[in-house]
mmCIF file of C-alpha atoms in Angstrom:
data_model
loop_
_atom_site.group_PDB
_atom_site.id
_atom_site.type_symbol
_atom_site.label_atom_id
_atom_site.label_comp_id
_atom_site.label_asym_id
_atom_site.label_seq_id
_atom_site.Cartn_x
_atom_site.Cartn_y
_atom_site.Cartn_z
ATOM 1 C CA UNK A 69 69.671 100.882 72.153
ATOM 2 C CA UNK A 70 66.096 99.779 71.420
ATOM 3 C CA UNK A 71 64.991 98.339 68.103
ATOM 4 C CA UNK A 72 62.091 98.682 65.669
ATOM 5 C CA UNK A 73 63.020 95.532 63.739
ATOM 6 C CA UNK A 74 59.738 93.657 64.319
ATOM 7 C CA UNK A 75 57.753 96.570 62.916
ATOM 8 C CA UNK A 76 59.190 96.068 59.415
ATOM 9 C CA UNK A 77 58.048 92.455 59.100
ATOM 10 C CA UNK A 78 54.795 93.257 57.262
ATOM 11 C CA UNK A 79 56.614 95.192 54.514
ATOM 12 C CA UNK A 80 60.030 93.691 53.707
ATOM 13 C CA UNK A 81 62.909 95.988 52.848
ATOM 14 C CA UNK A 82 64.257 95.520 49.326
ATOM 15 C CA UNK A 83 67.186 93.095 49.019
ATOM 16 C CA UNK A 84 66.678 91.685 52.526
ATOM 17 C CA UNK A 85 64.062 88.972 52.012
ATOM 18 C CA UNK A 86 65.310 85.400 52.596
ATOM 19 C CA UNK A 87 66.814 84.158 49.345
ATOM 20 C CA UNK A 88 66.860 80.429 50.107
ATOM 21 C CA UNK A 89 70.548 80.335 49.161
ATOM 22 C CA UNK A 90 73.117 78.798 51.503
ATOM 23 C CA UNK A 91 76.396 80.580 50.771
ATOM 24 C CA UNK A 92 78.276 77.387 51.743
ATOM 25 C CA UNK A 93 81.419 79.316 52.641
ATOM 26 C CA UNK A 94 83.139 76.102 53.782
ATOM 27 C CA UNK A 95 83.418 75.025 50.123
ATOM 28 C CA UNK A 96 85.209 78.149 48.881
ATOM 29 C CA UNK A 97 88.716 76.773 49.537
ATOM 30 C CA UNK A 98 87.933 73.254 48.307
ATOM 31 C CA UNK A 99 89.090 73.351 44.700
ATOM 32 C CA UNK A 100 88.041 69.763 44.001
ATOM 33 C CA UNK A 101 84.519 70.425 45.294
ATOM 34 C CA UNK A 102 84.265 73.672 43.316
ATOM 35 C CA UNK A 103 85.387 71.953 40.127
ATOM 36 C CA UNK A 104 82.812 69.204 40.615
ATOM 37 C CA UNK A 105 80.092 71.736 41.376
ATOM 38 C CA UNK A 106 80.939 73.753 38.264
ATOM 39 C CA UNK A 107 80.783 70.638 36.095
ATOM 40 C CA UNK A 108 77.447 69.434 37.460
ATOM 41 C CA UNK A 109 74.605 69.568 34.904
ATOM 42 C CA UNK A 110 72.231 71.358 37.313
ATOM 43 C CA UNK A 111 74.638 74.203 38.057
ATOM 44 C CA UNK A 112 73.488 77.634 36.929
ATOM 45 C CA UNK A 113 75.494 80.786 36.308
ATOM 46 C CA UNK A 114 75.108 84.335 35.069
ATOM 47 C CA UNK A 115 77.386 87.118 33.897
ATOM 48 C CA UNK A 116 77.917 90.349 35.822
ATOM 49 C CA UNK A 117 79.635 93.305 34.194
ATOM 50 C CA UNK A 118 79.912 96.837 35.481
ATOM 51 C CA UNK A 119 77.227 96.176 38.082
ATOM 52 C CA UNK A 120 74.761 94.959 35.474
ATOM 53 C CA UNK A 121 73.237 91.593 34.581
ATOM 54 C CA UNK A 122 70.843 90.408 31.905
ATOM 55 C CA UNK A 123 67.173 90.149 32.846
ATOM 56 C CA UNK A 124 64.257 88.862 30.781
ATOM 57 C CA UNK A 125 60.478 88.916 30.924
ATOM 58 C CA UNK A 126 58.612 85.617 31.128
ATOM 59 C CA UNK A 127 55.327 84.911 29.288
ATOM 60 C CA UNK A 128 53.422 85.147 32.584
ATOM 61 C CA UNK A 129 54.769 88.635 33.293
ATOM 62 C CA UNK A 130 57.571 87.865 35.730
ATOM 63 C CA UNK A 131 61.131 89.197 35.442
ATOM 64 C CA UNK A 132 63.957 86.687 35.677
ATOM 65 C CA UNK A 133 67.705 86.810 35.922
ATOM 66 C CA UNK A 134 69.168 85.296 32.753
ATOM 67 C CA UNK A 135 71.043 82.175 33.864
ATOM 68 C CA UNK A 136 72.537 79.344 31.854
ATOM 69 C CA UNK A 137 73.928 75.890 32.617
ATOM 70 C CA UNK A 138 77.623 76.083 33.384
ATOM 71 C CA UNK A 139 78.525 74.109 30.239
ATOM 72 C CA UNK A 140 76.992 76.906 28.128
ATOM 73 C CA UNK A 141 78.737 79.714 30.018
ATOM 74 C CA UNK A 142 81.293 82.124 28.529
ATOM 75 C CA UNK A 143 84.853 80.994 29.167
ATOM 76 C CA UNK A 144 86.454 82.459 32.294
ATOM 77 C CA UNK A 145 88.582 80.854 34.965
ATOM 78 C CA UNK A 146 89.934 83.561 37.276
ATOM 79 C CA UNK A 147 86.740 85.581 37.593
ATOM 80 C CA UNK A 148 84.292 82.817 38.491
ATOM 81 C CA UNK A 149 82.612 83.408 41.827
ATOM 82 C CA UNK A 150 80.770 80.754 43.815
ATOM 83 C CA UNK A 151 77.599 82.201 45.334
ATOM 84 C CA UNK A 152 76.106 79.174 47.093
ATOM 85 C CA UNK A 153 73.575 76.340 46.857
ATOM 86 C CA UNK A 154 69.811 76.165 47.103
ATOM 87 C CA UNK A 155 67.735 73.611 49.019
ATOM 88 C CA UNK A 156 67.696 71.260 46.027
ATOM 89 C CA UNK A 157 71.489 71.222 45.762
ATOM 90 C CA UNK A 158 71.782 73.474 42.715
ATOM 91 C CA UNK A 159 74.998 75.485 42.746
ATOM 92 C CA UNK A 160 75.155 79.088 41.532
ATOM 93 C CA UNK A 161 78.124 80.974 40.115
ATOM 94 C CA UNK A 162 78.652 84.493 38.798
ATOM 95 C CA UNK A 163 81.081 85.208 35.978
ATOM 96 C CA UNK A 164 82.754 88.597 35.828
ATOM 97 C CA UNK A 165 83.265 89.759 32.236
ATOM 98 C CA UNK A 166 84.173 93.008 30.507
ATOM 99 C CA UNK A 167 80.803 93.026 28.744
ATOM 100 C CA UNK A 168 77.483 91.237 29.005
ATOM 101 C CA UNK A 169 76.890 88.505 26.405
ATOM 102 C CA UNK A 170 74.412 89.097 23.597
ATOM 103 C CA UNK A 171 71.203 87.109 23.311
ATOM 104 C CA UNK A 172 70.110 85.547 20.035
ATOM 105 C CA UNK A 173 66.441 86.217 20.762
ATOM 106 C CA UNK A 174 67.115 89.886 21.570
ATOM 107 C CA UNK A 175 64.528 89.790 24.350
ATOM 108 C CA UNK A 176 66.903 90.100 27.310
ATOM 109 C CA UNK A 177 68.181 93.462 28.434
ATOM 110 C CA UNK A 178 70.879 94.711 30.797
ATOM 111 C CA UNK A 179 69.843 96.100 34.168
ATOM 112 C CA UNK A 180 71.551 97.363 37.283
ATOM 113 C CA UNK A 181 70.591 96.502 40.834
ATOM 114 C CA UNK A 182 68.477 99.619 41.392
ATOM 115 C CA UNK A 183 66.089 98.408 38.685
ATOM 116 C CA UNK A 184 66.455 94.643 38.839
ATOM 117 C CA UNK A 185 66.320 94.508 42.634
ATOM 118 C CA UNK A 186 62.676 95.600 42.496
ATOM 119 C CA UNK A 187 61.711 93.133 39.766
ATOM 120 C CA UNK A 188 63.506 89.875 40.561
ATOM 121 C CA UNK A 189 62.443 87.210 43.027
ATOM 122 C CA UNK A 190 64.124 87.317 46.462
ATOM 123 C CA UNK A 191 66.355 84.414 45.415
ATOM 124 C CA UNK A 192 67.575 86.029 42.227
ATOM 125 C CA UNK A 193 67.876 89.482 43.803
ATOM 126 C CA UNK A 194 69.995 87.928 46.560
ATOM 127 C CA UNK A 195 72.254 86.240 44.025
ATOM 128 C CA UNK A 196 72.632 89.501 42.128
ATOM 129 C CA UNK A 197 73.483 91.515 45.266
ATOM 130 C CA UNK A 198 76.207 89.012 46.156
ATOM 131 C CA UNK A 199 77.625 89.019 42.621
ATOM 132 C CA UNK A 200 77.576 92.790 42.176
ATOM 133 C CA UNK A 201 79.272 93.326 45.544
ATOM 134 C CA UNK A 202 82.035 90.859 44.673
ATOM 135 C CA UNK A 203 82.531 92.352 41.222
ATOM 136 C CA UNK A 204 82.789 95.885 42.609
ATOM 137 C CA UNK A 205 85.376 94.789 45.157
ATOM 138 C CA UNK A 206 87.372 92.725 42.660
ATOM 139 C CA UNK A 207 87.598 95.588 40.156
ATOM 140 C CA UNK A 208 88.729 98.115 42.765
ATOM 141 C CA UNK A 209 91.193 95.998 44.763
ATOM 142 C CA UNK A 210 93.534 94.340 42.285
ATOM 143 C CA UNK A 211 96.699 95.454 44.070
ATOM 144 C CA UNK A 212 98.002 94.729 47.547
ATOM 145 C CA UNK A 213 97.502 97.613 49.968
ATOM 146 C CA UNK A 214 100.543 96.435 51.936
ATOM 147 C CA UNK A 215 103.206 96.186 49.226
ATOM 148 C CA UNK A 216 101.559 97.356 45.999
ATOM 149 C CA UNK A 217 101.988 94.114 44.044
ATOM 150 C CA UNK A 218 99.172 92.618 42.000
ATOM 151 C CA UNK A 219 96.966 90.169 43.893
ATOM 152 C CA UNK A 220 95.309 86.967 42.688
ATOM 153 C CA UNK A 221 91.788 85.688 43.266
ATOM 154 C CA UNK A 222 91.210 82.886 45.774
ATOM 155 C CA UNK A 223 88.342 81.298 47.744
ATOM 156 C CA UNK A 224 86.006 81.308 44.736
ATOM 157 C CA UNK A 225 86.145 85.099 44.525
ATOM 158 C CA UNK A 226 86.006 85.936 48.240
ATOM 159 C CA UNK A 227 89.729 86.525 48.902
ATOM 160 C CA UNK A 228 92.549 88.260 47.036
ATOM 161 C CA UNK A 229 96.037 87.030 47.893
ATOM 162 C CA UNK A 230 99.328 88.801 47.417
ATOM 163 C CA UNK A 231 101.973 86.327 46.249
ATOM 164 C CA UNK A 232 104.738 88.816 47.010
ATOM 165 C CA UNK A 233 104.152 89.502 50.715
ATOM 166 C CA UNK A 234 101.558 86.841 51.583
ATOM 167 C CA UNK A 235 98.822 89.262 52.625
ATOM 168 C CA UNK A 236 95.199 88.224 52.249
ATOM 169 C CA UNK A 237 92.533 90.789 51.432
ATOM 170 C CA UNK A 238 88.802 90.306 51.969
ATOM 171 C CA UNK A 239 85.759 92.035 50.486
ATOM 172 C CA UNK A 240 85.163 95.282 52.320
ATOM 173 C CA UNK A 241 81.855 96.578 53.551
ATOM 174 C CA UNK A 242 81.531 100.236 54.516
ATOM 175 C CA UNK A 243 78.899 100.856 57.222
ATOM 176 C CA UNK A 244 76.601 103.795 56.539
ATOM 177 C CA UNK A 245 73.788 105.151 58.687
ATOM 178 C CA UNK A 246 70.443 106.334 57.321
ATOM 179 C CA UNK A 247 67.910 107.870 59.689
ATOM 180 C CA UNK A 248 64.389 109.183 59.946
ATOM 181 C CA UNK A 249 64.587 112.067 62.436
ATOM 182 C CA UNK A 250 61.412 113.227 64.197
ATOM 183 C CA UNK A 251 60.787 116.071 66.657
ATOM 184 C CA UNK A 252 58.509 116.605 69.673
ATOM 185 C CA UNK A 253 55.645 117.586 67.333
ATOM 186 C CA UNK A 254 56.094 114.237 65.540
ATOM 187 C CA UNK A 255 57.264 115.901 62.344
ATOM 188 C CA UNK A 256 59.896 114.223 60.188
ATOM 189 C CA UNK A 257 63.095 115.830 58.914
ATOM 190 C CA UNK A 258 63.717 115.236 55.210
ATOM 191 C CA UNK A 259 66.457 116.662 53.030
ATOM 192 C CA UNK A 260 67.263 117.137 49.367
ATOM 193 C CA UNK A 261 70.770 116.461 48.115
ATOM 194 C CA UNK A 262 72.380 118.984 45.819
ATOM 195 C CA UNK A 263 72.242 116.708 42.756
ATOM 196 C CA UNK A 264 68.642 115.554 43.231
ATOM 197 C CA UNK A 265 65.751 116.943 41.167
ATOM 198 C CA UNK A 266 63.601 119.705 42.604
ATOM 199 C CA UNK A 267 61.124 118.295 45.119
ATOM 200 C CA UNK A 268 62.892 114.989 45.792
ATOM 201 C CA UNK A 269 63.168 114.594 49.573
ATOM 202 C CA UNK A 270 64.447 111.685 51.619
ATOM 203 C CA UNK A 271 66.060 110.772 54.913
ATOM 204 C CA UNK A 272 69.553 111.905 55.827
ATOM 205 C CA UNK A 273 72.445 109.455 55.583
ATOM 206 C CA UNK A 274 76.211 109.224 55.851
ATOM 207 C CA UNK A 275 79.196 106.979 56.462
ATOM 208 C CA UNK A 276 80.413 105.795 59.849
ATOM 209 C CA UNK A 277 83.850 107.246 60.581
ATOM 210 C CA UNK A 278 86.815 105.386 62.171
ATOM 211 C CA UNK A 279 86.565 105.092 65.939
ATOM 212 C CA UNK A 280 82.898 106.047 65.958
ATOM 213 C CA UNK A 281 79.861 104.122 67.177
ATOM 214 C CA UNK A 282 76.825 103.955 64.915
ATOM 215 C CA UNK A 283 74.804 106.049 67.389
ATOM 216 C CA UNK A 284 77.515 108.711 67.361
ATOM 217 C CA UNK A 285 77.516 108.594 63.573
ATOM 218 C CA UNK A 286 73.748 109.220 63.419
ATOM 219 C CA UNK A 287 74.064 112.267 65.666
ATOM 220 C CA UNK A 288 77.129 113.655 63.877
ATOM 221 C CA UNK A 289 75.704 113.260 60.373
ATOM 222 C CA UNK A 290 72.379 114.905 61.240
ATOM 223 C CA UNK A 291 74.162 117.835 62.877
ATOM 224 C CA UNK A 292 76.667 118.242 60.039
ATOM 225 C CA UNK A 293 74.062 118.093 57.288
ATOM 226 C CA UNK A 294 71.124 119.905 58.887
ATOM 227 C CA UNK A 295 72.360 121.521 62.121
ATOM 228 C CA UNK A 296 69.909 119.447 64.192
ATOM 229 C CA UNK A 297 70.872 117.939 67.551
ATOM 230 C CA UNK A 298 69.735 114.327 68.052
ATOM 231 C CA UNK A 299 69.097 112.507 71.319
ATOM 232 C CA UNK A 300 67.524 109.023 71.317
ATOM 233 C CA UNK A 301 68.557 106.673 68.499
ATOM 234 C CA UNK A 302 66.654 103.440 67.727
ATOM 235 C CA UNK A 303 67.888 100.775 65.326
ATOM 236 C CA UNK A 304 65.362 99.572 62.710
ATOM 237 C CA UNK A 305 67.013 97.288 60.152
ATOM 238 C CA UNK A 306 69.936 96.963 57.759
ATOM 239 C CA UNK A 307 70.149 96.665 53.991
ATOM 240 C CA UNK A 308 72.999 95.551 51.725
ATOM 241 C CA UNK A 309 73.924 98.444 49.461
ATOM 242 C CA UNK A 310 76.749 97.516 47.042
ATOM 243 C CA UNK A 311 77.121 100.953 45.417
ATOM 244 C CA UNK A 312 79.919 100.059 45.565
ATOM 245 C CA UNK A 313 80.380 98.439 48.989
ATOM 246 C CA UNK A 314 78.096 99.768 51.719
ATOM 247 C CA UNK A 315 75.805 98.288 54.343
ATOM 248 C CA UNK A 316 72.973 100.666 55.194
ATOM 249 C CA UNK A 317 72.032 100.722 58.889
ATOM 250 C CA UNK A 318 68.563 102.210 59.332
ATOM 251 C CA UNK A 319 67.485 104.191 62.419
ATOM 252 C CA UNK A 320 64.694 106.241 63.910
ATOM 253 C CA UNK A 321 66.134 109.228 65.788
ATOM 254 C CA UNK A 322 64.643 111.911 68.036
ATOM 255 C CA UNK A 323 65.633 115.539 67.568
ATOM 256 C CA UNK A 324 66.305 117.777 70.579
ATOM 257 C CA UNK A 325 66.526 120.940 68.454
ATOM 258 C CA UNK A 326 64.544 122.102 65.427
ATOM 259 C CA UNK A 327 66.395 125.050 63.821
ATOM 260 C CA UNK A 328 67.671 123.814 60.453
ATOM 261 C CA UNK A 329 70.993 124.932 59.003
ATOM 262 C CA UNK A 330 71.979 122.870 55.966
ATOM 263 C CA UNK A 331 75.627 122.346 55.095
ATOM 264 C CA UNK A 332 75.158 123.346 51.441
ATOM 265 C CA UNK A 333 77.662 120.732 50.286
ATOM 266 C CA UNK A 334 75.660 117.512 50.504
ATOM 267 C CA UNK A 335 72.240 118.832 51.498
ATOM 268 C CA UNK A 336 70.781 121.708 49.507
ATOM 269 C CA UNK A 337 67.497 121.931 51.401
ATOM 270 C CA UNK A 338 65.927 120.365 54.506
ATOM 271 C CA UNK A 339 62.435 120.737 55.927
ATOM 272 C CA UNK A 340 60.249 119.494 58.761
ATOM 273 C CA UNK A 341 57.102 117.735 57.490
ATOM 274 C CA UNK A 342 53.956 116.798 59.349
ATOM 275 C CA UNK A 343 52.000 113.879 57.910
ATOM 276 C CA UNK A 344 49.520 116.349 56.442
ATOM 277 C CA UNK A 345 52.359 118.403 54.924
ATOM 278 C CA UNK A 346 53.813 115.309 53.302
ATOM 279 C CA UNK A 347 50.466 114.072 52.005
ATOM 280 C CA UNK A 348 49.649 117.483 50.537
ATOM 281 C CA UNK A 349 53.098 117.678 48.979
ATOM 282 C CA UNK A 350 52.664 114.292 47.331
ATOM 283 C CA UNK A 351 49.222 115.205 46.015
ATOM 284 C CA UNK A 352 50.343 118.554 44.592
ATOM 285 C CA UNK A 353 53.546 117.159 43.134
ATOM 286 C CA UNK A 354 55.637 119.593 45.172
ATOM 287 C CA UNK A 355 57.237 116.679 47.024
ATOM 288 C CA UNK A 356 58.536 113.610 45.225
ATOM 289 C CA UNK A 357 58.734 110.377 47.260
ATOM 290 C CA UNK A 358 61.978 108.417 47.509
ATOM 291 C CA UNK A 359 62.308 105.954 44.665
ATOM 292 C CA UNK A 360 64.276 102.811 43.977
ATOM 293 C CA UNK A 361 65.229 100.151 46.451
ATOM 294 C CA UNK A 362 66.640 102.206 49.321
ATOM 295 C CA UNK A 363 65.595 101.541 52.905
ATOM 296 C CA UNK A 364 64.736 105.278 53.098
ATOM 297 C CA UNK A 365 61.143 104.697 51.989
ATOM 298 C CA UNK A 366 60.601 102.047 54.686
ATOM 299 C CA UNK A 367 61.904 104.392 57.387
ATOM 300 C CA UNK A 368 59.572 107.171 56.265
ATOM 301 C CA UNK A 369 56.650 104.721 56.082
ATOM 302 C CA UNK A 370 57.230 103.616 59.686
ATOM 303 C CA UNK A 371 56.539 107.204 60.713
ATOM 304 C CA UNK A 372 53.932 107.970 58.028
ATOM 305 C CA UNK A 373 51.808 104.933 58.884
ATOM 306 C CA UNK A 374 51.115 103.712 55.356
ATOM 307 C CA UNK A 375 52.931 103.060 52.064
ATOM 308 C CA UNK A 376 54.313 106.030 50.199
ATOM 309 C CA UNK A 377 53.095 106.688 46.663
ATOM 310 C CA UNK A 378 55.216 105.292 43.898
ATOM 311 C CA UNK A 379 57.289 107.845 41.963
ATOM 312 C CA UNK A 380 55.113 109.530 39.363
ATOM 313 C CA UNK A 381 51.843 108.730 41.147
ATOM 314 C CA UNK A 382 49.683 110.575 43.651
ATOM 315 C CA UNK A 383 48.742 109.255 47.058
#
């Protein structure tokens, strides 16, 4: 399997830029170290609730994750997750709460990862991705899948242990493939999901099934959703996607058939686009570009040859 990874270097994929945070996994089981880190005056923390955090605008126009010293943090013991250290030795923690705290100045606002991931610095976006992924997993896996008893949090939020049967459970990541499919005429296959607005087109995607390679998954998903047979598959890059627990694996794929037959369940419409078709569609408003932080836009841009217009703008 060949790779396109180097070709994405000039335009980083959202949520994948180096964060400068060392996750320091070797400290997660060291309760004395964790307690000392939490008590240190330089330690910073933030609250995550329902996949959201508080963000704020700075006077110079930047957007920041609202963090506080640990000694000012809301009280929580069980749901305190260690995220890592930066190069200066500052430790970062996330606190899972039922609701986000209020702000006296009223300037901060709640935001989910789809919005905040585009606004925050790579460091803060990386911290948020880690925290949101842990919170999602913690909320959905409170009971032991082996015996059904309630589990307890361990390893600073990265393990759940069953005290009844001794099983240990780790955060799960579900691999999903997302692919830009092109044909012999160098057209790209884009589809519209049933719940998307009219004109919104993007790449096809789907989950890897048990006992299946990622290349097999690409070919199966494209055939199931659009009736297109795929031959060559080239890996591009991956992207963390905690909605709630996926890892997106991006590919370029080559079609060996062109007759489209959508499944009607996930994909409502699929079309082949030349670059001129796509440009004209953007300009007329007939086609809406992918929006948000998904790797889909980067895959399309690799084929298109230049950045896509932002949602609501013309090319």
